[in-house]
CSV table of C-alpha atoms in Angstrom, one decimal:
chain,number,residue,atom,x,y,z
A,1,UNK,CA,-246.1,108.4,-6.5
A,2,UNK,CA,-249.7,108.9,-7.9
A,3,UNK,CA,-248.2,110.7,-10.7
A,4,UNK,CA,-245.9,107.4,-11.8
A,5,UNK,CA,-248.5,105.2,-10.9
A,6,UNK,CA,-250.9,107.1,-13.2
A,7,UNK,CA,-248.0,107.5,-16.4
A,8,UNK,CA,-247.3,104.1,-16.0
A,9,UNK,CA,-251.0,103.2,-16.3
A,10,UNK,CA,-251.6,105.4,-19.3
A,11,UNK,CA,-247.9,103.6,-20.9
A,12,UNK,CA,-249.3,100.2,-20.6
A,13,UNK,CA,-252.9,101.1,-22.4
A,14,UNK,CA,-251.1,102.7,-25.2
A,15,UNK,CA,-248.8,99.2,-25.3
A,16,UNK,CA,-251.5,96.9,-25.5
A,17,UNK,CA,-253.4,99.6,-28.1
A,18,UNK,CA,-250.4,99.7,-29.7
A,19,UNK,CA,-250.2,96.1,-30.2
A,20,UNK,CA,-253.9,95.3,-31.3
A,21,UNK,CA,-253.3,97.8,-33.9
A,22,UNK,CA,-250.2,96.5,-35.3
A,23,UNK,CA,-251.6,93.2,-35.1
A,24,UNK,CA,-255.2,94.6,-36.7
A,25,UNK,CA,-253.1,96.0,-39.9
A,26,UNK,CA,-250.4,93.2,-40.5
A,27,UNK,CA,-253.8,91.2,-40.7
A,28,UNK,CA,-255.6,94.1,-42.6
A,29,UNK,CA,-252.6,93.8,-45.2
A,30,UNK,CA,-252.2,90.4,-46.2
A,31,UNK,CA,-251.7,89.2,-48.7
A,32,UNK,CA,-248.1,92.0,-49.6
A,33,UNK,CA,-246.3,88.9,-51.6
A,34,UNK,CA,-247.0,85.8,-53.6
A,35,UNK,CA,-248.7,82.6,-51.5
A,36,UNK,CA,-247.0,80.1,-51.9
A,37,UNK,CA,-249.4,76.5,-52.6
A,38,UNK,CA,-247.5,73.4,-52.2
A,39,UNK,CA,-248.9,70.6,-54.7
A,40,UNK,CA,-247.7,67.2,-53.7
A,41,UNK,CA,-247.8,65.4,-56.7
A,42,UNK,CA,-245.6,66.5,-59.7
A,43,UNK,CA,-246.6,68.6,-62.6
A,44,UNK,CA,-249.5,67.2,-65.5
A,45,UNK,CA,-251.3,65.3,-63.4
A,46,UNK,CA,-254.8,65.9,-62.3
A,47,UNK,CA,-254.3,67.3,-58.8
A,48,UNK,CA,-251.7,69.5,-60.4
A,49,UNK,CA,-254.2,70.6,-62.9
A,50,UNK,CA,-257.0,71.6,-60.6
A,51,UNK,CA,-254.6,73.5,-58.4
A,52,UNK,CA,-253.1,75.5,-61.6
A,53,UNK,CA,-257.0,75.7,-62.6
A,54,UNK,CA,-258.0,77.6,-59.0
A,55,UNK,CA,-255.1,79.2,-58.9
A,56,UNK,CA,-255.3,80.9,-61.6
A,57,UNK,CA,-259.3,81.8,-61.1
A,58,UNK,CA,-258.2,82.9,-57.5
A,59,UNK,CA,-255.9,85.1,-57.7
A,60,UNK,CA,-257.7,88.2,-59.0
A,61,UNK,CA,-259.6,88.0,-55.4
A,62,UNK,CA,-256.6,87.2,-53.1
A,63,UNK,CA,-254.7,90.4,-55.0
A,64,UNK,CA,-251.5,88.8,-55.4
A,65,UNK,CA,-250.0,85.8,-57.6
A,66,UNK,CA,-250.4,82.4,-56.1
A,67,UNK,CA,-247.2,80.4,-57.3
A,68,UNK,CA,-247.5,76.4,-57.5
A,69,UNK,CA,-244.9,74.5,-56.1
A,70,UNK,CA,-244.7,71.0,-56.9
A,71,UNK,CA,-243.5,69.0,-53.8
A,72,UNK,CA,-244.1,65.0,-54.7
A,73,UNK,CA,-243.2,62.3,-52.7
A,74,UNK,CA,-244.6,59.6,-49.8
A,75,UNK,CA,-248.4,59.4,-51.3
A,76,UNK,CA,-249.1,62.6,-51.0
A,77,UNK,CA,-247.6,63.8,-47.9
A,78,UNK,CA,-244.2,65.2,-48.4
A,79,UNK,CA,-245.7,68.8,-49.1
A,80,UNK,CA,-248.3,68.8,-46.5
A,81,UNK,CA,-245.6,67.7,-43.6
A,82,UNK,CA,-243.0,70.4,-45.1
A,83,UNK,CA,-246.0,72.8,-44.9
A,84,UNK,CA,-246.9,72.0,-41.5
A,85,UNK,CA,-243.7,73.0,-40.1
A,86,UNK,CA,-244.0,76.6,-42.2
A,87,UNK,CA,-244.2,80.1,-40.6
A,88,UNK,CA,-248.1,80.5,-39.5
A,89,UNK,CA,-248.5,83.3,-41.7
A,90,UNK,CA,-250.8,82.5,-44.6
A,91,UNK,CA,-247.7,82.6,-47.5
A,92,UNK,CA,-247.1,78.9,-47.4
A,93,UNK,CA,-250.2,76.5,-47.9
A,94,UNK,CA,-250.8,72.8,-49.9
A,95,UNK,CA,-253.2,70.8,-50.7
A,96,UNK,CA,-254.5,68.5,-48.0
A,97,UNK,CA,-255.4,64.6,-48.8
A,98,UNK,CA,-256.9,61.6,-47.6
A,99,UNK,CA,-253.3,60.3,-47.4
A,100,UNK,CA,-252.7,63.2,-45.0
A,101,UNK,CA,-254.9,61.4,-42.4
A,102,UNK,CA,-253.5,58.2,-42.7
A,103,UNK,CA,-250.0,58.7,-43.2
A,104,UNK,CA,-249.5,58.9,-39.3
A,105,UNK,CA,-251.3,55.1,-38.1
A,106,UNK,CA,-249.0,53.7,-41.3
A,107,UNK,CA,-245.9,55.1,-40.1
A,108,UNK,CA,-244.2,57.7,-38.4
A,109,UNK,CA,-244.4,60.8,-39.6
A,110,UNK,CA,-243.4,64.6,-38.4
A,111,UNK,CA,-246.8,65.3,-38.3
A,112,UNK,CA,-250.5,65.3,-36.3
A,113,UNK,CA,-252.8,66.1,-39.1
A,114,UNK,CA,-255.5,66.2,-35.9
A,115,UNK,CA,-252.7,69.1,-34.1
A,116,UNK,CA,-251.1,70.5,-37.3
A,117,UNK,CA,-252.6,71.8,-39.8
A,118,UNK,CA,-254.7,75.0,-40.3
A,119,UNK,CA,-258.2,73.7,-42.0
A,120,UNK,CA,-258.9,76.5,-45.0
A,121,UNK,CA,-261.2,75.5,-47.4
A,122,UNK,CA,-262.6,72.4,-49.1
A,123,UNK,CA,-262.4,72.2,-52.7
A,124,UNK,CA,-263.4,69.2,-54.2
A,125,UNK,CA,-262.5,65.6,-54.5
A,126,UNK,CA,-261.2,63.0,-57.3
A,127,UNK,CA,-262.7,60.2,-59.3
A,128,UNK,CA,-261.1,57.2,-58.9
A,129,UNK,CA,-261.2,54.4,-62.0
A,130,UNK,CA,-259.1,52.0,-63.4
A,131,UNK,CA,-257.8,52.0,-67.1
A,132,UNK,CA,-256.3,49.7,-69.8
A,133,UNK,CA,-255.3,50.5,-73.0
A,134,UNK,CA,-257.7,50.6,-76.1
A,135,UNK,CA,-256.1,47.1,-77.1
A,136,UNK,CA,-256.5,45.5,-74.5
A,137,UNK,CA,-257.9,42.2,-74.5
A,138,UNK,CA,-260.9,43.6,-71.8
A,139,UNK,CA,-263.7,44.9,-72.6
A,140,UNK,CA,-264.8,44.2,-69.4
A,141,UNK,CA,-264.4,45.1,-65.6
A,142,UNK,CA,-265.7,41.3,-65.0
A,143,UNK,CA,-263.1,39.8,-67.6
A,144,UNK,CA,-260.1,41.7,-66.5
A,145,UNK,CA,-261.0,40.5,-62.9
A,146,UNK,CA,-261.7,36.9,-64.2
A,147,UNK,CA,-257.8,36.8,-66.3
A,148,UNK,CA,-256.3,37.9,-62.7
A,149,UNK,CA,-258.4,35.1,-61.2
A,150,UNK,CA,-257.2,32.7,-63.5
A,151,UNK,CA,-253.4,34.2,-64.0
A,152,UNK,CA,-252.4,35.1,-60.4
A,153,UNK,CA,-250.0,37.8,-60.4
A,154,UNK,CA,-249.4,38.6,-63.7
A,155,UNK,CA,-251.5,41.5,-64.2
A,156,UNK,CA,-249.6,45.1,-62.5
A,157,UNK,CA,-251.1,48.0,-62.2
A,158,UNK,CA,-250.1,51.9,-61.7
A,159,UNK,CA,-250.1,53.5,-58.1
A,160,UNK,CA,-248.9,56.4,-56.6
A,161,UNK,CA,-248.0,54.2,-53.5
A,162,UNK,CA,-248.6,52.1,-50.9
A,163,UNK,CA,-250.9,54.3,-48.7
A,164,UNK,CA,-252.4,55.6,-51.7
A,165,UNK,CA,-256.5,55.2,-52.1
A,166,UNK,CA,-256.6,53.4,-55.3
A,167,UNK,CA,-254.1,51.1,-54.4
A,168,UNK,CA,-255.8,50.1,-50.9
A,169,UNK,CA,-258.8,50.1,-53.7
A,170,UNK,CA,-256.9,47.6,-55.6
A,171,UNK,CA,-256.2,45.1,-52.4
A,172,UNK,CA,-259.0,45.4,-51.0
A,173,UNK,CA,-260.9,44.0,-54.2
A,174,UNK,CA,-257.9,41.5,-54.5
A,175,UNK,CA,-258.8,40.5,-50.5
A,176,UNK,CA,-262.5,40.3,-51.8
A,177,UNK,CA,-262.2,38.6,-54.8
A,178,UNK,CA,-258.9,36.4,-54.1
A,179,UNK,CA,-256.9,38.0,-56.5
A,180,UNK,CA,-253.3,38.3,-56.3
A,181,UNK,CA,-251.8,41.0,-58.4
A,182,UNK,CA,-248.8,43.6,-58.6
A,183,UNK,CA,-248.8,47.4,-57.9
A,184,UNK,CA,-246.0,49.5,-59.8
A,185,UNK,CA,-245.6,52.7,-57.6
A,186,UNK,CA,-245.2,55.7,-59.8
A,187,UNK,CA,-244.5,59.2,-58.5
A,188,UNK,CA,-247.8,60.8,-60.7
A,189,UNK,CA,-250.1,60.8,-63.3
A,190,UNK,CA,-247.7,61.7,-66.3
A,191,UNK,CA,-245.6,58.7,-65.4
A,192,UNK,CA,-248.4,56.0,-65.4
A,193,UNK,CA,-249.8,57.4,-68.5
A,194,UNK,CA,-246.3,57.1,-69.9
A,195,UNK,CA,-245.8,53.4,-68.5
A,196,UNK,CA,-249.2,52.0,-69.6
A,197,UNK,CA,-249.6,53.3,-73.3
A,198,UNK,CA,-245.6,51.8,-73.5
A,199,UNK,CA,-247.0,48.7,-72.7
A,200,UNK,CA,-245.0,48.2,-69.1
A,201,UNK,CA,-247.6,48.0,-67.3
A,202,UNK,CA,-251.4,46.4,-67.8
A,203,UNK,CA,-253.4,49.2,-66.4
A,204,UNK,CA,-253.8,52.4,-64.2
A,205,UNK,CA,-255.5,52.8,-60.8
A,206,UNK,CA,-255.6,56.4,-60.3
A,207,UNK,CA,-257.3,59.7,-60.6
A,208,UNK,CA,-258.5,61.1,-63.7
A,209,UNK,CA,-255.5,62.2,-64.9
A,210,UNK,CA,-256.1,59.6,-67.7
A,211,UNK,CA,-259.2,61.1,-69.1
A,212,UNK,CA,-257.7,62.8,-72.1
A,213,UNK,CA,-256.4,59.1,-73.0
A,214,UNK,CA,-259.8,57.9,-72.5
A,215,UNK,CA,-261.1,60.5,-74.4
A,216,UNK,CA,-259.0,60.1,-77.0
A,217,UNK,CA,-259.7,56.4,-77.6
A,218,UNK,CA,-256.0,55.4,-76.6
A,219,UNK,CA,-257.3,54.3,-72.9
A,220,UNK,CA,-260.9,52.1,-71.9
A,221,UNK,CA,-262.3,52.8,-68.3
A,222,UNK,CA,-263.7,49.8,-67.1
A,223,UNK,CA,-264.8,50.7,-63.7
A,224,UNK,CA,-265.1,53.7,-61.2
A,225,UNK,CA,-265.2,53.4,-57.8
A,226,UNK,CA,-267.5,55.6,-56.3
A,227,UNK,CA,-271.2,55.6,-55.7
A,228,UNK,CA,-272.7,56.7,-58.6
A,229,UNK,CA,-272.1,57.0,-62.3
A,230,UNK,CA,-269.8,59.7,-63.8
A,231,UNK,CA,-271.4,62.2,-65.8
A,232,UNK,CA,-268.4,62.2,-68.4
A,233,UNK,CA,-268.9,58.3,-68.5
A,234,UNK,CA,-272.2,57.3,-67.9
A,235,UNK,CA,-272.1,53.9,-69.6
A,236,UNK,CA,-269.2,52.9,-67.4
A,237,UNK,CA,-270.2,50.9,-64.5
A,238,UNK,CA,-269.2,51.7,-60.1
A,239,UNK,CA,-267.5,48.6,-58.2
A,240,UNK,CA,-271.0,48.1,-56.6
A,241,UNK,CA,-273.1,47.6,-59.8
A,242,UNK,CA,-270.4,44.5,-60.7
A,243,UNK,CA,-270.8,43.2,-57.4
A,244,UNK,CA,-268.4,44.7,-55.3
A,245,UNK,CA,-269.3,46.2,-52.5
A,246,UNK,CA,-266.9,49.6,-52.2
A,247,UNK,CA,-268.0,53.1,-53.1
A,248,UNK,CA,-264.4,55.5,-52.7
A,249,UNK,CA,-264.8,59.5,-52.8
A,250,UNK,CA,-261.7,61.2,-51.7
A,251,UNK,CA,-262.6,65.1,-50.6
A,252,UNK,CA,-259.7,67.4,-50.3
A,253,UNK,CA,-258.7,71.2,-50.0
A,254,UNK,CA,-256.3,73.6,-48.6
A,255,UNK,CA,-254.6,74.1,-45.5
A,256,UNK,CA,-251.8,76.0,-44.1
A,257,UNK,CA,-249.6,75.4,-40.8
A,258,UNK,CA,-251.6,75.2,-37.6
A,259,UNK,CA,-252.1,78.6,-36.1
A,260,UNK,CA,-252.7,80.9,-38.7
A,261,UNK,CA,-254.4,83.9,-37.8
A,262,UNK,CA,-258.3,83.8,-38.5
A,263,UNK,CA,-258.3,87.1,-40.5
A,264,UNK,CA,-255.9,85.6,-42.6
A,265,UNK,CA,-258.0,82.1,-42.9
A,266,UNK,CA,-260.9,84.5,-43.9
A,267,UNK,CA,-259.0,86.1,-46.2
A,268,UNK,CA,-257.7,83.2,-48.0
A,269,UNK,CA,-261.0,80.8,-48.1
A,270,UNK,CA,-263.2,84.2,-49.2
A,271,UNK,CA,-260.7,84.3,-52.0
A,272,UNK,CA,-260.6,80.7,-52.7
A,273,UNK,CA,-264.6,80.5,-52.7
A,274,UNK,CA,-265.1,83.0,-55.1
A,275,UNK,CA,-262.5,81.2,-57.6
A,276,UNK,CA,-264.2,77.9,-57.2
A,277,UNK,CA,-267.0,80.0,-58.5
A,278,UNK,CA,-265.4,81.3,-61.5
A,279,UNK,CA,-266.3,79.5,-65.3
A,280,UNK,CA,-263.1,78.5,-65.9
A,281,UNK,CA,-262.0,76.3,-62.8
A,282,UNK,CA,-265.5,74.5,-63.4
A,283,UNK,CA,-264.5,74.0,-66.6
A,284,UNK,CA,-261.4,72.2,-65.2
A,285,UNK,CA,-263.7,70.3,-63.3
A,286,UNK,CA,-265.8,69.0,-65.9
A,287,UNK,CA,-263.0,68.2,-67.6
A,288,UNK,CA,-261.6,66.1,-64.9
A,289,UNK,CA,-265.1,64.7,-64.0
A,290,UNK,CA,-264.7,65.8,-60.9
A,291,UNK,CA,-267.3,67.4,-58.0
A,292,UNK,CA,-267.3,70.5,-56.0
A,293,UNK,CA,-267.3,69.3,-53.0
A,294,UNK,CA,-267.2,73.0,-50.6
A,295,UNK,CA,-266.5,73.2,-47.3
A,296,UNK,CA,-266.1,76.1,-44.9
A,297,UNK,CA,-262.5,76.8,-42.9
A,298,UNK,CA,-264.9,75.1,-39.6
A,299,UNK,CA,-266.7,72.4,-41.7
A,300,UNK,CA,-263.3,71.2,-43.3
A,301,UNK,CA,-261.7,71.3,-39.8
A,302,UNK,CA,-264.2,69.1,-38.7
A,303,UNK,CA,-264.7,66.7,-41.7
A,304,UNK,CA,-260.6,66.2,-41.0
A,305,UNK,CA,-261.1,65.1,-37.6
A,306,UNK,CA,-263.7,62.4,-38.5
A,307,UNK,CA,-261.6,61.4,-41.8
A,308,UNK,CA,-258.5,61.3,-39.1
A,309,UNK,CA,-260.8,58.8,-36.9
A,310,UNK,CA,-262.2,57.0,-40.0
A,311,UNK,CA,-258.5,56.6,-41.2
A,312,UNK,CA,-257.1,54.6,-37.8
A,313,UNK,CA,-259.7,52.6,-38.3
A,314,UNK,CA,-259.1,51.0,-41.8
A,315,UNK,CA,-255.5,50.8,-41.1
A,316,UNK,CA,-255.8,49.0,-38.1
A,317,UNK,CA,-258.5,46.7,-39.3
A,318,UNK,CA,-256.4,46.0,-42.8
A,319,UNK,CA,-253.1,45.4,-40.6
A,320,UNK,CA,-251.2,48.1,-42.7
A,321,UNK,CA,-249.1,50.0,-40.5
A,322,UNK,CA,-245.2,49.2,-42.0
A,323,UNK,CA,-243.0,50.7,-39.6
């Protein structure tokens, strides 16, 4: 009996040593195959670009290809809630969005960004502005808002959606300044472009997916909304130096389905880190006129949680829960 007792004790050791090794060198091992990073906007646009950008810069760290996968749809949040319901294993990741915390207190959705998601790494986060086309007849922030005063709802303007941040932008100035005007949902950058220098639309309310335009001389930026000047366009004025009081920065990074072992996480935002380092994704940046904006796996986890919080209370303040 002692002798069973004592092989059956010296069995269930080398089980458990068994498993903590197997599980020490599955985690040793990854990356074996491509990651997978789900980008939920469609290709050309600026969120597409920075993720190409870092990709690209990150993968000589990670040791394997990082393939982008362009999942658009509902503001931002079709890839992120596909994502969510992914194996835990590191391959299948997406950006995560300010539209990500809201989505849930506008309407149902498969998904508890708070319960969910695995927080990686923060990246960076957009500039928001509006745009009109070179021939416009504004010069100015103040005289496009003074034409929408005067010509109530004939002025539209390019969104990604309803739950989108520029468009709550948009009504929230509207609220302020009793405007009435009409958003055009589009499914990305590419398309707005497309629709505003066609003349469709009057002008864009998005990310700076418009800054080769702009750049070019075939766009004007009237405004930006967040607290300070951009460096690309100093001489063009925030919503607070015109009088509006509204300063919108929208942070964002990467996350993965919740439960991913931490080795992996470690693995993933090391590699990440040192590709947000490299010359070329902050000459994407520049480009784009956007900030780093870096956060660690905890200090993105956390930053979620409030932005969740923040989130719930906007919506429910606004009264813009449809469903």
């Amino acid at each position: 009996m002692k002798l069973q007792r004592r092989q059956f004790l010296y069995m269930a050791a080398g089980a458990a040593t068994l498993s903590v090794t197997s599980r020490i060198a599955r985690a040793q091992a990854f990356p074996t195959r491509p990651v997978t990073l789900v980008v939920p906007f469609v290709p050309g646009g600026s969120t597409d670009v920075t993720f190409r950008s870092l990709a690209q810069a990150t993968e000589k760290y990670l040791g394997q290809s990082i393939v982008i996968e362009n999942r658009a749809g509902a503001d931002g949040t079709l890839g992120p809630a596909e994502v969510a319901m992914a194996r835990a294993d590191g391959y299948t990741i997406t950006q995560i969005l300010d539209t990500t915390f809201r989505a849930p207190f506008l309407r149902r959705t498969p998904f508890d960004p708070a319960k969910d998601f695995t927080y990686i790494i923060g990246v960076t986060g957009y500039t928001w502005g509006l745009v009109v086309r070179s021939d416009a007849p504004w010069a100015t922030f103040q005289q496009f808002l003074a034409y929408a005063k005067a010509n109530p709802g004939k002025i539209s303007y390019a969104t990604t959606g309803a739950a989108s941040t520029p468009q709550i932008a948009m009504e929230l100035i509207a609220r302020q300044q009793g405007i009435k005007w009409v958003a055009v949902p589009f499914r990305g950058n590419a398309e707005q472009i497309t629709a505003l220098l066609g003349g469709h639309i009057d002008a864009i309310s998005s990310s700076t997916g418009w800054a080769p335009q702009v750049k070019a001389g075939k766009f004007r930026l009237l405004i930006t909304y967040g607290a300070h000047r951009t460096q690309s366009w100093p001489d063009v004025p925030t919503l607070r130096e015109v009088g509006i009081d509204m300063a919108i920065n929208s942070p964002y990074g990467i996350g993965g389905p919740r439960a991913i072992d931490p080795s992996t996480v470690k693995i993933l935002h090391d590699a990440f880190k040192k590709g947000m380092a490299e010359p070329s994704f902050a000459s994407t940046m520049r480009d784009l006129d956007q900030e780093f904006i870096y956060m660690s796996s905890e200090e993105y986890r956390n930053f979620a949680l409030e932005q969740i919080a923040q989130e719930k209370k906007i919506v429910e303040e606004l009264g813009l829960r449809y469903e």
